[in-house]
Amino acid sequence: MSSPAGFQPVHRESTSSLITRALREGIMNGRLPAGAQLSEAGLAAEFGVSRGPLREAMQRLVQEGLVRSELNRGLFVKELDEAEIRDLYLTRTAIETAAAYTLAHSEGASEGAQRLRERAAAMAEAVAAGDLNALADADFAFHEELVSLAGSPRLHRVHETLMVETRMCMTALQETYFDPEDQVAEHSRIAEAIAAGDDEVLRREIEEHMQEALDRLVRAGHQG
């Protein structure tokens, strides 16, 4: 039975959505590095699709701010300069603070804090193994978990794009893990502040953690 608006049931994810996700992941993990030009013909052939769904996918990435369009030149993976990185961390601080406050005052605060402790423990294991790639993955997972646990689809949707941009910077960030144990401790303190429901401590811990990460990225950019 059709709906009053005439829409038909959607049984599976569209081709353009699948391509968008694949391209987003390629940007996030560096297979499509910052500044790389995206060849419409080449990508259409690689995905085995017509140019229609590929163009739709690229337009979504332009709207998300991950790809930029240059007149008469084409599409390029966005490069983040210092001002954009600072803005990225300003926005992440706002989003993650809101998510942490929401979680800290929810019925699931204790369970959520425990799940974040487990994420921090995974970071500690990566440090003990001397595996900076695993440390970056575990760090990333902690922040995704934090926002997910808040239960806000809008916060989560905005944060997803922010984390793709953060991941684009991750290679530089990994190289500036001067004191990985401090990274673990910072995340652990955020989890404990959520468990305690202490808004002031929680705000301070998140702001200091974000500022530390930002400072490392900016220093790495100046050294590059």
XYZ file of N, CA, C and O in Angstrom, residues 39 42 50-52 103 108 110 121 142 145 152 167:
52
model
N 38.950 12.016 -9.460
C 38.617 11.816 -10.867
C 37.251 11.138 -10.979
O 37.073 10.002 -10.549
N 37.558 8.015 -13.249
C 38.323 6.956 -12.598
C 37.563 6.304 -11.456
O 37.553 5.069 -11.337
N 27.634 4.142 -12.866
C 27.546 5.272 -13.780
C 27.940 6.539 -13.021
O 28.096 6.532 -11.794
N 28.090 7.621 -13.753
C 28.537 8.854 -13.118
C 27.450 9.517 -12.262
O 27.758 10.342 -11.407
N 26.186 9.167 -12.499
C 25.083 9.784 -11.752
C 25.205 9.616 -10.245
O 25.268 10.607 -9.505
N 25.225 12.752 29.156
C 25.491 11.412 29.661
C 25.642 11.409 31.173
O 25.087 10.546 31.860
N 21.856 6.262 32.479
C 22.912 5.349 32.049
C 24.314 5.863 32.328
O 25.281 5.362 31.730
N 26.431 5.594 34.889
C 27.396 4.632 35.440
C 27.841 3.634 34.373
O 29.040 3.360 34.220
N 41.072 1.877 28.617
C 41.917 0.705 28.860
C 42.506 0.184 27.554
O 43.660 -0.265 27.514
N 37.058 6.206 21.624
C 36.607 6.806 22.889
C 35.674 7.975 22.611
O 34.589 8.078 23.202
N 32.354 6.931 21.073
C 31.520 6.313 22.103
C 30.890 7.375 22.994
O 29.707 7.306 23.331
N 21.857 11.512 21.328
C 21.326 12.595 20.501
C 21.709 12.371 19.043
O 22.884 12.495 18.694
N 40.333 12.713 11.821
C 41.111 11.577 11.350
C 42.054 11.996 10.220
O 43.148 11.440 10.077
